[in-house]
Coordinates of N, CA, C and O in Angstrom, one line a residue:
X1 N -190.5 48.5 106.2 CA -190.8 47.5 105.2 C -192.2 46.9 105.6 O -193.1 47.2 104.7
X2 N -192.6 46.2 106.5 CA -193.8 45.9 106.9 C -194.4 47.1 107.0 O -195.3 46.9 106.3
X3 N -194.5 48.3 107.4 CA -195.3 49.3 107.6 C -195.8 49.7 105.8 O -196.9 50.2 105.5
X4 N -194.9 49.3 105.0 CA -195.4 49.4 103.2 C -196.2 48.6 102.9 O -197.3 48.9 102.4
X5 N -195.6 47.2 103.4 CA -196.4 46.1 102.8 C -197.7 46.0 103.3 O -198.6 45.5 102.6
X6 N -198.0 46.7 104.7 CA -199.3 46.2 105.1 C -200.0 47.5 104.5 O -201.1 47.2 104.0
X7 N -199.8 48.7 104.5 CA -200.7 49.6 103.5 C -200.6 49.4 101.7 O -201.2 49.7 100.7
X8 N -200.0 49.1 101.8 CA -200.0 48.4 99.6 C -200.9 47.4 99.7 O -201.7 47.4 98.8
X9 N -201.0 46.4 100.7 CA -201.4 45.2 100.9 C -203.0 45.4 100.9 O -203.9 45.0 100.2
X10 N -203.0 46.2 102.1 CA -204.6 47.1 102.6 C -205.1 47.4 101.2 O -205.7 46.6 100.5
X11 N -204.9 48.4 100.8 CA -204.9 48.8 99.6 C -205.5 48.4 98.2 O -206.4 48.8 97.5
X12 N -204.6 47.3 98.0 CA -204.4 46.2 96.8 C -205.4 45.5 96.9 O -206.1 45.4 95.9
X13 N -206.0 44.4 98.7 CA -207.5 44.1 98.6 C -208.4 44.9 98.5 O -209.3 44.2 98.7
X14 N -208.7 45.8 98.4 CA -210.1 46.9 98.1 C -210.5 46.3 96.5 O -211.6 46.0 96.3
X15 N -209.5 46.2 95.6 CA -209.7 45.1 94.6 C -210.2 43.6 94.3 O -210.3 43.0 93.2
X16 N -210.5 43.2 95.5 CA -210.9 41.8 95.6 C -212.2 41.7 95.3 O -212.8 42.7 94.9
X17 N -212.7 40.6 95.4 CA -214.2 40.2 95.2 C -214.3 39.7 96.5 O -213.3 39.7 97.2
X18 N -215.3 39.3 96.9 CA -215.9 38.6 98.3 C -215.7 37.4 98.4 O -216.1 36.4 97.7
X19 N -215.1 37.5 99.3 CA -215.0 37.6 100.9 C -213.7 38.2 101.1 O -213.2 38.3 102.2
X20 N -213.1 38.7 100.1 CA -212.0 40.0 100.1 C -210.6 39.3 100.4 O -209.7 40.2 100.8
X21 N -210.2 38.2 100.4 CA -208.8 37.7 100.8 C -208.1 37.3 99.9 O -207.0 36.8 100.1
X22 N -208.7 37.6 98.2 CA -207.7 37.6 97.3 C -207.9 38.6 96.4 O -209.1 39.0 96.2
X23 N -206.7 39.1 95.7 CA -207.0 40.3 94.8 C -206.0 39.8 93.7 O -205.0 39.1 93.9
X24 N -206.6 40.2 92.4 CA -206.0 40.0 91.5 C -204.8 40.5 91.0 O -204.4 40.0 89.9
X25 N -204.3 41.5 91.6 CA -203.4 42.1 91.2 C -202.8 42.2 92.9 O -203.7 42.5 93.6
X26 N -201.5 42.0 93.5 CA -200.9 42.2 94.9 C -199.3 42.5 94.4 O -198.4 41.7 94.0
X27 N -199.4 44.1 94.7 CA -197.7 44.5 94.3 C -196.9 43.9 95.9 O -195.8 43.5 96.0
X28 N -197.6 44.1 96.7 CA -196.7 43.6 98.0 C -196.0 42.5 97.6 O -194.8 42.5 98.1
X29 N -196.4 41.4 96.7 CA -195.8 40.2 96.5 C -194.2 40.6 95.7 O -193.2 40.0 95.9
X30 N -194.4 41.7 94.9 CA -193.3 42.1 94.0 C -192.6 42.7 95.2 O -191.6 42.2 95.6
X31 N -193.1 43.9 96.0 CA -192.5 44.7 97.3 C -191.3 43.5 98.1 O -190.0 43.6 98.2
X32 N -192.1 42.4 98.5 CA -191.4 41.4 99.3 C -190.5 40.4 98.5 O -189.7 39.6 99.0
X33 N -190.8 40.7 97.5 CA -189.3 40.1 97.0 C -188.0 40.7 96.6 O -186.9 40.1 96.6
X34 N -188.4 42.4 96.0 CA -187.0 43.3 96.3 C -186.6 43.3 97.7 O -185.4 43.4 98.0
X35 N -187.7 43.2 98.6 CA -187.0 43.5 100.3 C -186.4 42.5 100.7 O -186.1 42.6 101.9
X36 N -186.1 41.3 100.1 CA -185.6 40.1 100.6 C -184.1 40.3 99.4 O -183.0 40.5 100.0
X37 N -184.2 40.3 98.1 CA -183.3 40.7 97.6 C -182.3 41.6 97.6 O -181.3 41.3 97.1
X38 N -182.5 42.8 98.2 CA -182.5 43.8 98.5 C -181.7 43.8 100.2 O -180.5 43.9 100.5
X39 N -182.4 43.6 100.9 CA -182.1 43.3 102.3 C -181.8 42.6 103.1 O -181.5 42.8 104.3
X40 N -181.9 40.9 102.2 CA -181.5 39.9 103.0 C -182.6 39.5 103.5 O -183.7 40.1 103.5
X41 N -182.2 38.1 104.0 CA -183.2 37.3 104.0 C -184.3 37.3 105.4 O -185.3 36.6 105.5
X42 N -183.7 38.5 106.8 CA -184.3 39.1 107.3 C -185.4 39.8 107.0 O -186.5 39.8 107.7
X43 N -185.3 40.3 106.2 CA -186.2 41.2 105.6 C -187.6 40.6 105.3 O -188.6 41.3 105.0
X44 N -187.7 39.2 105.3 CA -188.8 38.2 105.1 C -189.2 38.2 106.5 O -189.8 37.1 106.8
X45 N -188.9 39.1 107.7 CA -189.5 39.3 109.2 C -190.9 40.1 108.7 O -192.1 39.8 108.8
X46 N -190.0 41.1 108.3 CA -191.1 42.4 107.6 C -191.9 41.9 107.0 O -193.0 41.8 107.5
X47 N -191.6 41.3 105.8 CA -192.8 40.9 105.2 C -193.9 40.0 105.9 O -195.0 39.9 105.3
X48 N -193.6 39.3 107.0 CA -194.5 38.1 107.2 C -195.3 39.3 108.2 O -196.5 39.5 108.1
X49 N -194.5 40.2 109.3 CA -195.5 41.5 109.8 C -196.8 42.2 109.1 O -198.0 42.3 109.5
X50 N -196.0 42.6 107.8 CA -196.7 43.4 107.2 C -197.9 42.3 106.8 O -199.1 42.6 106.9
X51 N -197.6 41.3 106.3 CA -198.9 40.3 105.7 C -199.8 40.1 106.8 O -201.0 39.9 106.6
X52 N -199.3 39.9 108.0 CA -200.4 39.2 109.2 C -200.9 41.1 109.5 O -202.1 41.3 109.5
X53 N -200.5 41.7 109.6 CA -201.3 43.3 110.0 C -202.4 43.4 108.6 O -203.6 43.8 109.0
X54 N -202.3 43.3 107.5 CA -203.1 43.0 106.2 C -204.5 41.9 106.7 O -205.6 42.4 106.8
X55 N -204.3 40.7 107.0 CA -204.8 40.0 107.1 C -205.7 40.1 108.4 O -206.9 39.9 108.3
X56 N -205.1 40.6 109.8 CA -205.7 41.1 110.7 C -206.9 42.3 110.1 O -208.1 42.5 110.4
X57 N -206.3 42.8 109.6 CA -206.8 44.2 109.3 C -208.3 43.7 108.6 O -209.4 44.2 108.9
X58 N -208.2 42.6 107.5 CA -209.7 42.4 106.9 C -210.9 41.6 107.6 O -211.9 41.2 107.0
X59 N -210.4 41.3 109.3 CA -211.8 41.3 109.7 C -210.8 41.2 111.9 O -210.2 40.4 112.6
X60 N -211.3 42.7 111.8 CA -210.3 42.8 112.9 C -211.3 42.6 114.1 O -210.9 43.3 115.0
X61 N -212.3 42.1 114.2 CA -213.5 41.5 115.1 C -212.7 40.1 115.5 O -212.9 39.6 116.6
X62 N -212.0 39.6 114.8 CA -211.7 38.3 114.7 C -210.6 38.6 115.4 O -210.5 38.1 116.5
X63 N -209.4 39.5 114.9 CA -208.2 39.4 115.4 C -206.8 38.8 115.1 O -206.6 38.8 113.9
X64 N -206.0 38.3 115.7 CA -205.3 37.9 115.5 C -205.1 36.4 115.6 O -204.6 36.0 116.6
X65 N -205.5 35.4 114.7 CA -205.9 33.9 115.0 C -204.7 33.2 114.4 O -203.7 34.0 114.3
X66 N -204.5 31.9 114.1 CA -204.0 30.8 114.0 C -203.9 31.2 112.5 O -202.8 31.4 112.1
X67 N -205.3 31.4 111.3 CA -205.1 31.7 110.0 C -204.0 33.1 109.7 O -202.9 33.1 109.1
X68 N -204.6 33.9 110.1 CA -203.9 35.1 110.2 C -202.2 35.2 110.4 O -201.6 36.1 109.7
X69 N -201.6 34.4 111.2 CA -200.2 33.7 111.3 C -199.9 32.9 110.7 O -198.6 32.8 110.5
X70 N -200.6 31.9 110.1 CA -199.7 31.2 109.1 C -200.0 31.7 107.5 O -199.3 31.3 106.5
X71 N -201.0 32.8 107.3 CA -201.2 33.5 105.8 C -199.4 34.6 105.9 O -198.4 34.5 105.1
X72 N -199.7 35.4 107.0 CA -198.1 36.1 107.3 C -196.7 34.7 107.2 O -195.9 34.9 106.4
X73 N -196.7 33.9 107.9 CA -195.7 33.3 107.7 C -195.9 32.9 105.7 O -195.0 33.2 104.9
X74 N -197.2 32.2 105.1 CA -196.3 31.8 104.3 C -196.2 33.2 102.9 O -195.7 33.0 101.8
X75 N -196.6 34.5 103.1 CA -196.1 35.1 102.3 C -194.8 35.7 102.7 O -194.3 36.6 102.1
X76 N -194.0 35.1 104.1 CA -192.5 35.8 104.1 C -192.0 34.4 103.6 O -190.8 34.4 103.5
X77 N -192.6 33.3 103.4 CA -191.7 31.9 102.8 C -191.6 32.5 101.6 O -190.5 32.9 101.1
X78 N -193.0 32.7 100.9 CA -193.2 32.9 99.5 C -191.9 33.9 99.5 O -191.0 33.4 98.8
X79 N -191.4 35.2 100.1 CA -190.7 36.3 99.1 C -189.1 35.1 99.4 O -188.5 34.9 98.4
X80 N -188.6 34.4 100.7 CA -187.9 33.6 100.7 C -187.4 32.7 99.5 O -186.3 32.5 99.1
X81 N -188.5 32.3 99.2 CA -188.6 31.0 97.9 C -188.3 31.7 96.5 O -187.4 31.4 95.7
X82 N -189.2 32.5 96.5 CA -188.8 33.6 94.9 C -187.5 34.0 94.8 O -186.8 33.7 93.8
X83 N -186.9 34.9 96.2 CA -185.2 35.3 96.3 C -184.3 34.1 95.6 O -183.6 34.2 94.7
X84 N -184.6 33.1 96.4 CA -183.8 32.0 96.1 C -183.9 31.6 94.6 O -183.1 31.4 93.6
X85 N -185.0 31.5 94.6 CA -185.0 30.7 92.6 C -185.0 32.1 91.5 O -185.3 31.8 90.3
X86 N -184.7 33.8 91.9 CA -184.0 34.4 91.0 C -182.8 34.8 91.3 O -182.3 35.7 90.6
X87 N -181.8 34.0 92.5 CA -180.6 34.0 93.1 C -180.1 32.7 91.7 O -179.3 32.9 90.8
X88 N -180.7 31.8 92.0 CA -180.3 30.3 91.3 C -180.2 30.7 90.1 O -179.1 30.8 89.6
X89 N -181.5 31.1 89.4 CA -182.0 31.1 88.3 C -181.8 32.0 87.1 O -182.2 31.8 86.0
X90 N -181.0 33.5 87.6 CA -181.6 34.5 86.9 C -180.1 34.8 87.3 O -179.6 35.0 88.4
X91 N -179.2 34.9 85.7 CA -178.0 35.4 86.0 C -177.7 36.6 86.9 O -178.3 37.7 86.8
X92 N -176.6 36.3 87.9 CA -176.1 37.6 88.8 C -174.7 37.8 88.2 O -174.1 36.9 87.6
X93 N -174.3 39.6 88.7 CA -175.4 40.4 89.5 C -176.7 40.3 88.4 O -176.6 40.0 87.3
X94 N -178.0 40.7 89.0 CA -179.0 40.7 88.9 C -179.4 42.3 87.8 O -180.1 43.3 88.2
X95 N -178.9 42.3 86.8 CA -179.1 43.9 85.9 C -180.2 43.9 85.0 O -180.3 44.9 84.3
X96 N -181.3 42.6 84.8 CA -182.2 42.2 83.9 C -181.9 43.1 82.4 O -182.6 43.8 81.6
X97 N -181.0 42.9 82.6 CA -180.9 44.3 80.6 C -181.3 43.1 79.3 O -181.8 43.4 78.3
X98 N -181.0 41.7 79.6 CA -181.0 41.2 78.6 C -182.5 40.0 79.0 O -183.0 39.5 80.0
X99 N -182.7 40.2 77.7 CA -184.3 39.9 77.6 C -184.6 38.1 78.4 O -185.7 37.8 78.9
X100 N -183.8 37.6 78.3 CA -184.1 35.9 78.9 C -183.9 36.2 80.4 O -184.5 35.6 81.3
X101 N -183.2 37.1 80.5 CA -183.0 37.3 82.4 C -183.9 37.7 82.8 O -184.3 37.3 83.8
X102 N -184.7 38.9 82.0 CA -185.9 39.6 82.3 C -187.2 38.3 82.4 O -187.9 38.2 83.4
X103 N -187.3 37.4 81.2 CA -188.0 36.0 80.8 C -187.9 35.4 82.5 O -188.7 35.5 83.4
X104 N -186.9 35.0 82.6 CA -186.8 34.0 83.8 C -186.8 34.7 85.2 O -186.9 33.8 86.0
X105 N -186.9 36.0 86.0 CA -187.3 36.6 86.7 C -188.7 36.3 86.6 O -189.3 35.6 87.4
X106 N -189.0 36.8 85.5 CA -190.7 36.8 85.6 C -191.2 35.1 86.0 O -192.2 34.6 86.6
X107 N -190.2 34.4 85.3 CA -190.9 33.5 85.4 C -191.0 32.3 86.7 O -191.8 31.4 86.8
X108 N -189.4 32.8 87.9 CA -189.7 31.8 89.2 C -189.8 33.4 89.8 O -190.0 33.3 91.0
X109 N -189.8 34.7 89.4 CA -189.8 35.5 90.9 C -191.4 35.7 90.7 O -191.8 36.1 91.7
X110 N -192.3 35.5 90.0 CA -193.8 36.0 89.9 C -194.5 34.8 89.8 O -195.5 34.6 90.5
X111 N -193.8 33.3 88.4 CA -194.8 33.0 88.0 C -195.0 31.5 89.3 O -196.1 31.0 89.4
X112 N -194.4 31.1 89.7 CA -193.1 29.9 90.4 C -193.9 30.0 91.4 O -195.0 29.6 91.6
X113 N -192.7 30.9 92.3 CA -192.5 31.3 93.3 C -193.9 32.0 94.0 O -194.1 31.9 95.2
X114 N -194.8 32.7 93.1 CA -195.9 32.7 93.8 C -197.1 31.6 94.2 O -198.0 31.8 95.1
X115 N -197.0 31.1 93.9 CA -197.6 29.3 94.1 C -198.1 29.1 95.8 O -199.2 28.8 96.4
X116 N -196.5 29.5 96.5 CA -196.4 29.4 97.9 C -197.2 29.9 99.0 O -197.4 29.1 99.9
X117 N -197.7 31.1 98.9 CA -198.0 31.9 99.3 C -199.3 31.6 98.9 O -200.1 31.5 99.8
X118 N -200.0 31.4 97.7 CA -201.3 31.1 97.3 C -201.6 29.7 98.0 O -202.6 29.6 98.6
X119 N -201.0 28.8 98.0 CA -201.2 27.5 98.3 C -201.8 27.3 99.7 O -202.8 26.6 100.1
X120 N -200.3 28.5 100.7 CA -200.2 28.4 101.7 C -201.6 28.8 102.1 O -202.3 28.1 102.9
X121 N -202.0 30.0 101.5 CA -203.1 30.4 102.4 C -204.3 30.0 101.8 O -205.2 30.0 102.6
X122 N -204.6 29.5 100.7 CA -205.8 28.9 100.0 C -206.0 27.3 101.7 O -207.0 26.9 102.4
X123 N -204.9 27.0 101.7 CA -205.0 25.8 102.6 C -206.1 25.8 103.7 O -207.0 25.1 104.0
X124 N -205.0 27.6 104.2 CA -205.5 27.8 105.9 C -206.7 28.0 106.2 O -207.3 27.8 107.3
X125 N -207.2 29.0 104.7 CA -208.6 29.7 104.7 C -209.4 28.1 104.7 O -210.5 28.0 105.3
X126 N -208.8 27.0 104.2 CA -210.6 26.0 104.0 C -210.1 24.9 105.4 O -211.0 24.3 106.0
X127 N -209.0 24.8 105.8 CA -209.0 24.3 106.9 C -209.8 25.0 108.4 O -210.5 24.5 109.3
X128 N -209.5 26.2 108.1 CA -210.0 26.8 109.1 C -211.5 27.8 109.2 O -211.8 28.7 110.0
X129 N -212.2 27.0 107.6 CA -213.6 27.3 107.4 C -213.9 28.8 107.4 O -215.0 29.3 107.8
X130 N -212.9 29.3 106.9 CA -213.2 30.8 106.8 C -213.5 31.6 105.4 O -213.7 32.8 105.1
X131 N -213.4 30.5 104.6 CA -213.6 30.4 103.5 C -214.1 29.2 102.9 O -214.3 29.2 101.7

């Protein structure tokens, strides 16, 4: 699971604009939320791997720092947070056949739930003047 996320991840910023640490389109985020669904709430190990090997990866002169671990920690919160509010939110079992289940997935597993993970790391990048 982390070995996906961090090549989808890789991948997915080639789409960014500069200074390359956000892209407008990131399926890992969708990836890490079936793997937490899917897998249990473990599975948010993988994802926080796979996001800090992503993040190492776009300026690996630098390495492994303080930003780099908490951008990994908060996209394994982020897939945490999303599980939970289409656990809560989005009738189970989880079969999206009917169109408001489909509505409300989209709306705490993508529209919500991604907040976290943007917030988190929008934070770390101006705390830590790297942006």
């Amino acid at each position: 699971m982390a070995l996906s996320y961090a090549l989808v991840g890789r991948l997915s910023l080639l789409l960014a604009i500069p200074p390359g640490y956000a892209s407008p389109v990131y399926p890992p985020a969708g990836m890490a939320l079936v793997f937490v669904l899917v897998y249990g709430r473990s599975a948010a190990l993988a994802v926080m791997v796979g996001a800090i090997v992503v993040n190492v990866l776009l300026n690996p002169l630098r390495g492994l720092g303080v930003a780099e671990a908490v951008i990994g920690m908060g996209a394994g919160l982020q897939a945490l947070a999303c599980a939970e509010l289409v656990r809560r939110r989005v009738r189970q079992p989880l079969t999206l056949s009917a169109p408001g289940d489909i509505a409300r997935f989209y709306l705490f597993g993508a529209g919500i739930g991604c907040l976290v993970s943007a917030s988190v790391g929008t934070a770390v990048l101006g705390a830590t003047d790297i942006v």
